[in-house]
Coordinates of C-alpha atoms and ligand atoms in Angstrom, one line a residue:
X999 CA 89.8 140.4 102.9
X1000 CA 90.3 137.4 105.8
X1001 CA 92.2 135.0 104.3
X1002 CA 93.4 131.6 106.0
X1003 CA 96.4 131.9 107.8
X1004 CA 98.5 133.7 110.9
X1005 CA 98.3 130.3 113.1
X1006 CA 99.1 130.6 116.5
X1007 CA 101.6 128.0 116.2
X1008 CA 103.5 129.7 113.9
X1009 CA 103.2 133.1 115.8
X1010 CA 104.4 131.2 119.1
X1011 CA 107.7 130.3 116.6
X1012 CA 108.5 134.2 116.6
X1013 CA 110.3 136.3 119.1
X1014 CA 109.2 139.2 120.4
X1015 CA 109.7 142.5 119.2
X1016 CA 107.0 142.6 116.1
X1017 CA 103.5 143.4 115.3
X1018 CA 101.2 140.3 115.4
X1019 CA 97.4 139.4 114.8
X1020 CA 95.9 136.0 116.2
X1021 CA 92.8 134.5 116.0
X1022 CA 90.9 131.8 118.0
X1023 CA 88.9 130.9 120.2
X1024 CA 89.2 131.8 124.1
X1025 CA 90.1 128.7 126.1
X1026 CA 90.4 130.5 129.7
X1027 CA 90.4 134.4 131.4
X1028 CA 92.4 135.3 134.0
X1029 CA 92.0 138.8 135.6
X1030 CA 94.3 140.3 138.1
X1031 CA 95.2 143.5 139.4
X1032 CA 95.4 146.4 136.2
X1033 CA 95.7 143.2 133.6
X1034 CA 93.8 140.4 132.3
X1035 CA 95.3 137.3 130.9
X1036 CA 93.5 135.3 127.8
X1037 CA 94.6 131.5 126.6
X1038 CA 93.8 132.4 123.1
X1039 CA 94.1 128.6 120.7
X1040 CA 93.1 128.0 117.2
X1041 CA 93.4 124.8 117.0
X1042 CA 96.8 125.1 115.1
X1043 CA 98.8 123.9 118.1
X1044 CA 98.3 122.1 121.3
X1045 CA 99.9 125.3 122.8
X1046 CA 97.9 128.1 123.6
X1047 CA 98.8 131.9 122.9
X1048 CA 98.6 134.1 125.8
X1049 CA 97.5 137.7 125.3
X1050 CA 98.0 140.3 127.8
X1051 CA 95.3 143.2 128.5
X1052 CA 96.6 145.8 130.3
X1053 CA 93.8 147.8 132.3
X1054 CA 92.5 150.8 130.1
X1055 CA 94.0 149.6 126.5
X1056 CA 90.6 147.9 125.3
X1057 CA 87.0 149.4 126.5
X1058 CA 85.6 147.8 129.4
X1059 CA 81.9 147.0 127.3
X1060 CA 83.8 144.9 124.7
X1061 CA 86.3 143.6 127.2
X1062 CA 83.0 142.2 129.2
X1063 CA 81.9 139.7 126.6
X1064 CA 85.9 138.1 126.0
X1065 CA 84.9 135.2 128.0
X1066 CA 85.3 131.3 128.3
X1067 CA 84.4 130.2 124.1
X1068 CA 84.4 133.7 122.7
X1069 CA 85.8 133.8 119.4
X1070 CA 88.1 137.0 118.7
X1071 CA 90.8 138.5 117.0
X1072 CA 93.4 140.0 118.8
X1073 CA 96.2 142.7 117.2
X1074 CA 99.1 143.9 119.3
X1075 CA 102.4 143.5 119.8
X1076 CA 104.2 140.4 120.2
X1077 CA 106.9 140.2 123.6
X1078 CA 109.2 138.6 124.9
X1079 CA 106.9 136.7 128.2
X1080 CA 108.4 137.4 131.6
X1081 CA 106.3 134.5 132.5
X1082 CA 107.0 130.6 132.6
X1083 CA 105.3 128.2 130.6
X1084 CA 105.3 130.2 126.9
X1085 CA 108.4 132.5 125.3
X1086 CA 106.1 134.9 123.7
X1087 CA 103.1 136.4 124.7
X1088 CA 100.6 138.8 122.9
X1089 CA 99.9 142.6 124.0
X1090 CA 96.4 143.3 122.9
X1091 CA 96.0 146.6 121.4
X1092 CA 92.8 146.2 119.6
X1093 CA 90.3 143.3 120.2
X1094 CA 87.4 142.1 117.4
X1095 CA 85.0 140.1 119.2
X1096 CA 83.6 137.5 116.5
X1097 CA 81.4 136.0 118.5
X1098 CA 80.5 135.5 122.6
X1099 CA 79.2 132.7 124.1
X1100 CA 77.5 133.8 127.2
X1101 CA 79.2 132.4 130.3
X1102 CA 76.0 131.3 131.8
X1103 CA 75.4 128.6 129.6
X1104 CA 78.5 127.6 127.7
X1105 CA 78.8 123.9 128.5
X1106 CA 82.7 124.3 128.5
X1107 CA 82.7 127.1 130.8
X1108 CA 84.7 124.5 133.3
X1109 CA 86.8 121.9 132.9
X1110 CA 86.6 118.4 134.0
X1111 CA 84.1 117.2 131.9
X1112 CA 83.4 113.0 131.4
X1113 CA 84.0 111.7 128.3
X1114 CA 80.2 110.8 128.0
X1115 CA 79.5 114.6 128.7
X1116 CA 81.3 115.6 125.9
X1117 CA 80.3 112.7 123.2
X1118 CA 76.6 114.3 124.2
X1119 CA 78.5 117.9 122.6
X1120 CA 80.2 117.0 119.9
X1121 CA 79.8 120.4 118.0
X1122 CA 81.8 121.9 120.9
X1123 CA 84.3 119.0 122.3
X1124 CA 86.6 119.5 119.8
X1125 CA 87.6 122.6 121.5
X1126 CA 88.4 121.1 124.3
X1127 CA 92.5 120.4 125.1
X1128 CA 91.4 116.8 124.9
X1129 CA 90.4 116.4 121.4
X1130 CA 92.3 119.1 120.1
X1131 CA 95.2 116.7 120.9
X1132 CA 92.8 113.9 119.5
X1133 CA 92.1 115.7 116.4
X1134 CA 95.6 117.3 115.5
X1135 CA 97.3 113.6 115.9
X1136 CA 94.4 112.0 113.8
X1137 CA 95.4 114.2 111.5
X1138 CA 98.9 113.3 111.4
X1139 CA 98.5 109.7 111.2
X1140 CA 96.5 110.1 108.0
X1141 CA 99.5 112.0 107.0
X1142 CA 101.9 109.3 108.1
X1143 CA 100.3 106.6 106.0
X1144 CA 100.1 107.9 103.2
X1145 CA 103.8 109.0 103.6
X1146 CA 104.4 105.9 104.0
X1147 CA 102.7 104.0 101.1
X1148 CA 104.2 107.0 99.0
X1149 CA 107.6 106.6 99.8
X1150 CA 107.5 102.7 98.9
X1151 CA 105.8 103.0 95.5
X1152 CA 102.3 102.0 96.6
X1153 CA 99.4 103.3 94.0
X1154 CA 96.3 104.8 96.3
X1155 CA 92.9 103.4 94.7
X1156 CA 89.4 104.8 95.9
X1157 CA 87.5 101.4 96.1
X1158 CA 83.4 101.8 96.0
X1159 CA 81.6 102.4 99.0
X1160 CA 78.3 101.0 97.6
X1161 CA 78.6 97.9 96.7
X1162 CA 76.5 96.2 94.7
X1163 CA 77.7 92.3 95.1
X1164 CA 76.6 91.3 98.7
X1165 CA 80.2 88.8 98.5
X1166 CA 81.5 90.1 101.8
X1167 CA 79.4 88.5 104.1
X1168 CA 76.2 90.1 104.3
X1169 CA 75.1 89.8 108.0
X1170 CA 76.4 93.2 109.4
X1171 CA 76.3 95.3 106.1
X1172 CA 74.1 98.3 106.0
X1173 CA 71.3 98.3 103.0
X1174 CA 71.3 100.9 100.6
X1175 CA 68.0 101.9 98.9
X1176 CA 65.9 104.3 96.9
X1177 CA 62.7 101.9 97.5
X1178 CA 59.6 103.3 99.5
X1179 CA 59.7 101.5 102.6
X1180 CA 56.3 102.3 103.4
X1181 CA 55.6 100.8 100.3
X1182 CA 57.7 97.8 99.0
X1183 CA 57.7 96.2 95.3
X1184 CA 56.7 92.8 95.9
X1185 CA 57.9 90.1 93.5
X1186 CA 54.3 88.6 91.7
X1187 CA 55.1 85.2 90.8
X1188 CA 57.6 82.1 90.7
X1189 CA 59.6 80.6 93.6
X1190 CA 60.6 84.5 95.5
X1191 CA 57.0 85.2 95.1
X1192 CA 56.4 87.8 97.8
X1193 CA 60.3 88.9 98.3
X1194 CA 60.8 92.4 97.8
X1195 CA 61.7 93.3 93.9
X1196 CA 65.1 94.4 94.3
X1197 CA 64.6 95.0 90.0
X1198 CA 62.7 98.1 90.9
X1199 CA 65.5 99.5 93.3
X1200 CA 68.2 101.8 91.9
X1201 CA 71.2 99.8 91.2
X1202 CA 68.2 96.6 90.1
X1203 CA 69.3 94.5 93.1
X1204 CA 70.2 94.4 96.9
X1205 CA 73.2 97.0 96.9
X1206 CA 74.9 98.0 100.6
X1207 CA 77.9 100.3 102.2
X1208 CA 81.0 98.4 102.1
X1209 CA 82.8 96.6 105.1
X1210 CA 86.2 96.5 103.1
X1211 CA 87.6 97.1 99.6
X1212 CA 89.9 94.3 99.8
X1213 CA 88.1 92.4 97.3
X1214 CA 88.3 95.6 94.8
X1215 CA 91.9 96.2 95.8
X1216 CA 93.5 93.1 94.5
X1217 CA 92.2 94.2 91.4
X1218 CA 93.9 96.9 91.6
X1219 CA 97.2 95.0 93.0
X1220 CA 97.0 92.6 90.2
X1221 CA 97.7 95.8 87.5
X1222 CA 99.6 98.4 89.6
X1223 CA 101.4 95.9 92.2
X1224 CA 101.6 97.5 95.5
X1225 CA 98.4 99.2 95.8
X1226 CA 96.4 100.8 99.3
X1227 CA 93.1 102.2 100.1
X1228 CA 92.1 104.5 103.2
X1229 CA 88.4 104.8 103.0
X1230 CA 85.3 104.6 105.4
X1231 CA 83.6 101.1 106.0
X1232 CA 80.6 100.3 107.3
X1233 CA 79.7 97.5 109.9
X1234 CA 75.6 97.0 110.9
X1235 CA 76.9 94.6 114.0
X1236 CA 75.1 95.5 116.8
X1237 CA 78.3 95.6 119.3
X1238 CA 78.4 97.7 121.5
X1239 CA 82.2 97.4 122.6
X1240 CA 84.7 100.1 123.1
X1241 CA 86.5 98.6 119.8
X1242 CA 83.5 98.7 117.6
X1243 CA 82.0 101.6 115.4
X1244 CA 79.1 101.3 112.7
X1245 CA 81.1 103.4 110.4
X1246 CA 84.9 103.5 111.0
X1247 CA 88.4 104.2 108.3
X1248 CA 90.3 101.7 106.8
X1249 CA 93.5 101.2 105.2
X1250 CA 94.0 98.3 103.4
X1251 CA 97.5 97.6 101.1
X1252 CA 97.0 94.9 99.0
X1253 CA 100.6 93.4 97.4
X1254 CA 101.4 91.3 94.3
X1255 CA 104.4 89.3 94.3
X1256 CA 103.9 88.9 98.4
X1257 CA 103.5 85.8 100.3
X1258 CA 102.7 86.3 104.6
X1259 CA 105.9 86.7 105.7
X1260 CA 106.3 89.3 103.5
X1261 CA 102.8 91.0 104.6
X1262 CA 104.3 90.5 108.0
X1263 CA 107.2 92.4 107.4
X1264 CA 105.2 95.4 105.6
X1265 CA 102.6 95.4 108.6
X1266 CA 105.7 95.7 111.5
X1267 CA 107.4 98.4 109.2
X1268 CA 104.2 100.1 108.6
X1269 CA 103.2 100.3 111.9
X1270 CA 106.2 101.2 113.0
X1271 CA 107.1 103.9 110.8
X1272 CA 103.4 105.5 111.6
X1273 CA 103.8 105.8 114.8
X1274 CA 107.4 107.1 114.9
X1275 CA 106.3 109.8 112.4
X1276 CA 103.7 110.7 114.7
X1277 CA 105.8 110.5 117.7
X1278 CA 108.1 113.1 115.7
X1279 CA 105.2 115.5 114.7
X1280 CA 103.0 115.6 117.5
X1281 CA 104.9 115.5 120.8
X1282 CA 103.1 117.9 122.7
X1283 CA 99.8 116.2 122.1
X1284 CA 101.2 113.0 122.7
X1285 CA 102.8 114.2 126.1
X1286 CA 99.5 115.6 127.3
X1287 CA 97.6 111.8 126.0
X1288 CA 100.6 110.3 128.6
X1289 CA 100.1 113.0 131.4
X1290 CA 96.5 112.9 131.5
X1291 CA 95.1 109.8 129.8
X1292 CA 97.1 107.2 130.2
X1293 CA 100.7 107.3 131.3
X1294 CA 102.1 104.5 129.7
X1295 CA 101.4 106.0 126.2
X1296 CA 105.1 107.2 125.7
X1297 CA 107.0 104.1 126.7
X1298 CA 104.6 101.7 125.0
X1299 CA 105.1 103.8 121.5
X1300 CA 108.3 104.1 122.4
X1301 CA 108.7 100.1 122.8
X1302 CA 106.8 99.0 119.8
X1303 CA 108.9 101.7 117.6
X1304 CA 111.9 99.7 119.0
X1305 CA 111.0 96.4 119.5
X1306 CA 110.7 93.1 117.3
X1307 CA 107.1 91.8 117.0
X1308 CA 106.7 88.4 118.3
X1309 CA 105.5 85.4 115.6
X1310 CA 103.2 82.6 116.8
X1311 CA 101.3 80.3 114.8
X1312 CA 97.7 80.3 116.1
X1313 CA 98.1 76.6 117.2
X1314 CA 101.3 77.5 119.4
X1315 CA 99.3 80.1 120.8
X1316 CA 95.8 78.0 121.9
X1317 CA 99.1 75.9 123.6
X1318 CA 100.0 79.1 125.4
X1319 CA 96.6 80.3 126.7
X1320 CA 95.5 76.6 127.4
X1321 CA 98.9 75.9 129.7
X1322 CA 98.4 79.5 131.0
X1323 CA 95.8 78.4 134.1
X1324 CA 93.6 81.4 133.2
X1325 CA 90.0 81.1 133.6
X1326 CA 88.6 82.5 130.7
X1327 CA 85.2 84.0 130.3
X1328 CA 85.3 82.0 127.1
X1329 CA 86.6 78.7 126.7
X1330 CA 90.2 77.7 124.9
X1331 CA 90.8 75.0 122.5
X1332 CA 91.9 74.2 119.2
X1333 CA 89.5 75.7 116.4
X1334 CA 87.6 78.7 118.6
X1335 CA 88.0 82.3 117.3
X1336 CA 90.5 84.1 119.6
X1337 CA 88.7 86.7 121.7
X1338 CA 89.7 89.8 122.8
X1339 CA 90.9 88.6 126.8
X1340 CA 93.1 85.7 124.6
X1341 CA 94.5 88.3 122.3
X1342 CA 95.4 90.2 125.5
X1343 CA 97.1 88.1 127.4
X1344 CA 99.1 86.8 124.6
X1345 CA 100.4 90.6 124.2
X1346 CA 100.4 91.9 127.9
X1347 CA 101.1 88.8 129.6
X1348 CA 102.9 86.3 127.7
X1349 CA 105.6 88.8 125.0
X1350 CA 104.5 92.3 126.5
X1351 CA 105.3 93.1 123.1
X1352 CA 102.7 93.2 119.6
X1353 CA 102.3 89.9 118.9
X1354 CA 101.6 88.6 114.8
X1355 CA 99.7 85.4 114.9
X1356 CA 99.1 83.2 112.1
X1357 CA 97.6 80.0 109.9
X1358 CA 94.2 80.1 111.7
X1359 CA 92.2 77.2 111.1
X1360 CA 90.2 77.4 107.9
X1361 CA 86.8 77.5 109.6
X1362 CA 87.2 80.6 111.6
X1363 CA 88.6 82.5 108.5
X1364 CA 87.6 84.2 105.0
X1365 CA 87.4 82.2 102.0
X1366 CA 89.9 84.3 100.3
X1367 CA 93.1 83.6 102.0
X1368 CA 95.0 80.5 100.8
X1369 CA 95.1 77.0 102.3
X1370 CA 98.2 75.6 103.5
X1371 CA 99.5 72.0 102.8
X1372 CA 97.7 70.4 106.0
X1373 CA 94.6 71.3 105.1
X1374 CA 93.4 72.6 107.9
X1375 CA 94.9 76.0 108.6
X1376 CA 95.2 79.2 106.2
X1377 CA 97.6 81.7 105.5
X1378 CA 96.2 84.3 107.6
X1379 CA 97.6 86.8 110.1
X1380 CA 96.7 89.0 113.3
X1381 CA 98.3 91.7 114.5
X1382 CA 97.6 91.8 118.3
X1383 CA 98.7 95.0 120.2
X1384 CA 98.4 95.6 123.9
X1385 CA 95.5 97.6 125.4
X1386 CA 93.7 97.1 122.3
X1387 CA 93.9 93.5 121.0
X1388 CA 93.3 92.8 116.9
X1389 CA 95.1 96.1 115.4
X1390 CA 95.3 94.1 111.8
X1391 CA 93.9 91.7 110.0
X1392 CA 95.1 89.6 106.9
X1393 CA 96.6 86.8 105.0
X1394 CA 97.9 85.8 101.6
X1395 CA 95.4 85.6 99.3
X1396 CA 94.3 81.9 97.8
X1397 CA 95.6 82.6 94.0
X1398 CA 94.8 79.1 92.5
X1399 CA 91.8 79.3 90.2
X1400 CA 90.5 75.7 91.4
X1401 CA 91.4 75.6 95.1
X1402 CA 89.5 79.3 95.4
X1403 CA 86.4 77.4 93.9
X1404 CA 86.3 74.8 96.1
X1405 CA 86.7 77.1 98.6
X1406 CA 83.8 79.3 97.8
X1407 CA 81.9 76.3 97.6
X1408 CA 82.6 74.6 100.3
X1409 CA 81.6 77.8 102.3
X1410 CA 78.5 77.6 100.9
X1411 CA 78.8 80.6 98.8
X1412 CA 77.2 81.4 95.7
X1413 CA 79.9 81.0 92.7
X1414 CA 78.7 83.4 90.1
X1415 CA 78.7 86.3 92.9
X1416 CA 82.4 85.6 92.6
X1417 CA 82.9 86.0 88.8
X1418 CA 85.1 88.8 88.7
X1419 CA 87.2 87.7 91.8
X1420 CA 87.6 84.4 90.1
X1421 CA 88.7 85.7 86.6
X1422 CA 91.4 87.5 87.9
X1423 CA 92.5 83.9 89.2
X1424 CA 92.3 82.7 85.5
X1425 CA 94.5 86.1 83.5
X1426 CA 97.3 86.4 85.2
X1427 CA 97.1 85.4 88.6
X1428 CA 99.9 86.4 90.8
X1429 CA 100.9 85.5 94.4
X1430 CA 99.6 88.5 96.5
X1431 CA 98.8 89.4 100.3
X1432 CA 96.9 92.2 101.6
X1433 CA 95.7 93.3 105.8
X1434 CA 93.2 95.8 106.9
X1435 CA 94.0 97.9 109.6
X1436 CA 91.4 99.9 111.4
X1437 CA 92.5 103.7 111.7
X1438 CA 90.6 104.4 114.9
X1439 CA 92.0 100.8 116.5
X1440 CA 95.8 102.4 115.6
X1441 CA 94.4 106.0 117.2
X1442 CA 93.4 104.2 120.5
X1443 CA 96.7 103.0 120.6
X1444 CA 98.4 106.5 120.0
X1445 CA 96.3 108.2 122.5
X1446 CA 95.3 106.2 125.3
X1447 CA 91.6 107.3 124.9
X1448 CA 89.6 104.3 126.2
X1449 CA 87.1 104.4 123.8
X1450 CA 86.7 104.6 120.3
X1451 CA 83.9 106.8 120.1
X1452 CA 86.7 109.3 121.1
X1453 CA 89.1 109.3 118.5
X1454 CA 86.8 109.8 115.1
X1455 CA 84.6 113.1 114.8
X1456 CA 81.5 112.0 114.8
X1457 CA 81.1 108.5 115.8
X1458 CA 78.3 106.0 114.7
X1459 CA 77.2 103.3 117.2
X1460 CA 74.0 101.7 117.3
X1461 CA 71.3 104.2 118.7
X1462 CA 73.2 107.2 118.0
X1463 CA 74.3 109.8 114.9
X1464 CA 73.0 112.7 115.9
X1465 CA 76.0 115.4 114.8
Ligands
ATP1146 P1 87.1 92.2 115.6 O1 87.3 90.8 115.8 O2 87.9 93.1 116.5 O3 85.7 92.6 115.5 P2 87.3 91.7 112.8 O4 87.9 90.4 112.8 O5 85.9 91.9 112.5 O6 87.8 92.5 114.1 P3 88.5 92.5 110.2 O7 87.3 92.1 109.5 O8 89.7 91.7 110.1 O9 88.2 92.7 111.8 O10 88.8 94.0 109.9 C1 90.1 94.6 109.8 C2 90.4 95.6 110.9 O11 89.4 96.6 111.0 C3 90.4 95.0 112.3 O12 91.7 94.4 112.5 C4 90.2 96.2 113.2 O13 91.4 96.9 113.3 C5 89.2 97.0 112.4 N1 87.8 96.8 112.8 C6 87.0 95.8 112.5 N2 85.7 96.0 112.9 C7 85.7 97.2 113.4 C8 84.7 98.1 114.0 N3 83.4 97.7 114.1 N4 85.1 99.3 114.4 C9 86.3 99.8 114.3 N5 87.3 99.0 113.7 C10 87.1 97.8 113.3
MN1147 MN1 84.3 92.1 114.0

């Protein structure tokens, strides 16, 4: 039997003296005089287990295919290490080679690949120091969020990834379909002669991935109060940023009985406590991210953990950026969507701190979140973080059964798509306030990676999904 188990890490929290059986996947071979040296890791820890092979105490034929990517299992006994860098290291009596992978053509036979290189590999990468540190912290941030909702009472709720009611916006969703696109029902008479016949598809109309649950979590909120999903969204925009994925995670709390300062408060807390939490479980990856990604990792987490975010009102801030003598690639002034090199400056330049903005004007925002008494702004709030800009996004919702309808209207939206949302503005309606944080935005943060093609598994951009 092989059962799961015997990590490296925890063998590396031993001391010598004992019998002990690793396995993983060779990450480098040194051979010296009468001894050979392997950096044996299994993922388990950002720390590698070293395993000694004195000259004579495995046969030469096996010993010739432990190279660079073999995968083995090593038994011997565990010793005190002479050497720096690791207390224990492994004396191999017996070695199982699993599998090789022939020298010659192992792409990470060296180091020093580009991150491109290794996107282009992303069956092997993750064995790579690099995204094991990705991976492992990815990991733990998952961990920390639900941690945190946990701890403060917050109900998790699985909200639908196909959704049937295109009431999100339906310009960047993905379609979903069982129809024969070489061969498409055609409607045969009245005014949408000629349109496809969505009655003919699966769910009997247009259905697509979701780009957020928000709509399905204040359902949810408006039963169980404090409520969160963490689920995959989908986005067809064709951006090809460093921000942007087709298909990226989403955590979304959703609160009754909550109005924006109090989402405020939850967001600063919540991000807060995530990354501490992280910072506590995952300071070896982390140190690596801020040795050889990006050296200011450390002492920005370290500032935002204790720090006070900064609150602006969206107008105060078009005052900043337009009094700031910038030149802007594009344009500032009252009622324009701030961009990424606004969001910037407000958090690098102006506070050097994460900055929450809010009451947007109406225009720019979602129907959903409520009007304030002038009439011309909204209860809605951004999150802005240095390096990476928008981190969150959300608002108070608009709870009043009327104003909501106008609303929906006067965005030119169809009414009865909204039938549901609207009902649960006629039984019980409750003040309540929701964000939606991007998981891989919050990663980029923790690691320093540039791009966000680095910090999910298998990224989706346009033009590429191949693994
Ligand atoms: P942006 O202006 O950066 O495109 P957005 O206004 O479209 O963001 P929201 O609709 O508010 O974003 O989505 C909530 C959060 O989801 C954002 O704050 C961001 O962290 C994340 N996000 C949005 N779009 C993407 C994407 N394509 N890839 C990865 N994360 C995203
Ligand atoms: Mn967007």
């Amino acid at each position: 039997m092989i059962e799961p188990g015997g990590y490296i890490k925890d063998i590396l929290g031993k001391s010598g003296g004992v019998s002990a059986s690793a396995h993983g996947w060779v990450k480098t071979r040194r051979d010296s005089k009468g001894v050979s040296f392997l950096q044996l890791n299994d993922g388990s820890s950002f720390a590698d287990l070293q395993i000694v092979i004195e000259a004579g105490s495995i046969e030469e034929e096996l010993l010739k295919h432990v190279t660079t990517g073999a995968c083995v299992r090593v038994d011997g006994d565990l010793v005190d290490s002479p050497g720096g860098g690791q207390t224990v290291e492994l004396k191999a009596k017996e070695i199982y080679l699993f599998g090789e992978a022939d020298p010659t053509t192992y792409p990470l036979q060296k180091k020093g690949h580009t991150m491109e290189f290794l996107r282009d590999i992303a069956h092997l990468r993750t064995r790579s120091n690099t995204f094991g540190s990705v991976f492992r912290v990815r990991n733990a941030l998952a961990r920390a969020i639900h941690n945190f909702f946990q701890r403060n009472g917050f109900l998790y709720v699985h909200t639908p990834i196909i959704t049937a009611s295109d009431a999100e916006g339906a310009g960047a969703m993905f379609g979903v379909t069982t129809l024969d696109l070489q061969n498409v029902p055609r409607v045969k008479e009245g005014d949408k002669k000629g349109h496809t016949d969505y009655s003919e598809d699966f769910f009997g109309k247009p259905a697509f991935l979701t780009v957020s649950g928000q709509l399905e979590a204040e359902i949810f909120a408006l039963s169980f109060s404090n409520v969160y999903t963490f689920g995959p969204t989908f986005r067809a925009e064709n951006s090809n940023t460093p921000r942007h994925l087709a298909e990226f995670w989403m955590i979304e709390p959703e609160m009754a009985f909550c109005d924006l300062a109090g989402n405020m408060a939850l967001a600063e807390k919540f991000l807060k406590s995530v990354i501490a939490e992280v910072m506590d479980t995952c300071a070896p990856d982390l140190e690596f991210f801020n040795k050889r990604i990006d050296d200011t990792v450390l002492s920005t987490l370290d500032h935002v953990v204790n720090s006070d975010f900064v609150h602006i009102t969206y107008t105060e801030a078009v005052q900043i950026l337009e009094k700031s003598g910038q030149t802007w690639e594009f344009p500032v002034g009252w009622g324009i969507d701030l961009q990424s090199e606004h969001e910037r400056y407000l958090t690098e330049q102006t506070f050097k701190k994460p900055v929450i903005v809010t009451d947007y004007p109406k225009e720019i925002k979602a129907f959903y979140m409520r009007s304030n008494e002038d009439g011309k702004t909204v209860r809605a709030m951004d999150v802005l973080a240095p390096r990476i800009g928008e981190i969150i996004g959300g608002s108070q919702r608009e709870e009043r059964h009327d104003v909501l309808v106008e609303k929906i209207v006067g965005q030119g939206l169809q009414l009865d798509a909204y039938w549901w949302y609207l009902e649960l503005r006629k039984y019980g309606s409750a003040p309540h306030a929701g964000f939606g944080l991007g998981f891989e935005r919050l990663m980029l943060y923790l690691t320093g990676m540039k791009n966000i093609r680095d910090v999910i598994p298998f990224p989706r951009t346009p033009g590429s999904a191949e693994f």
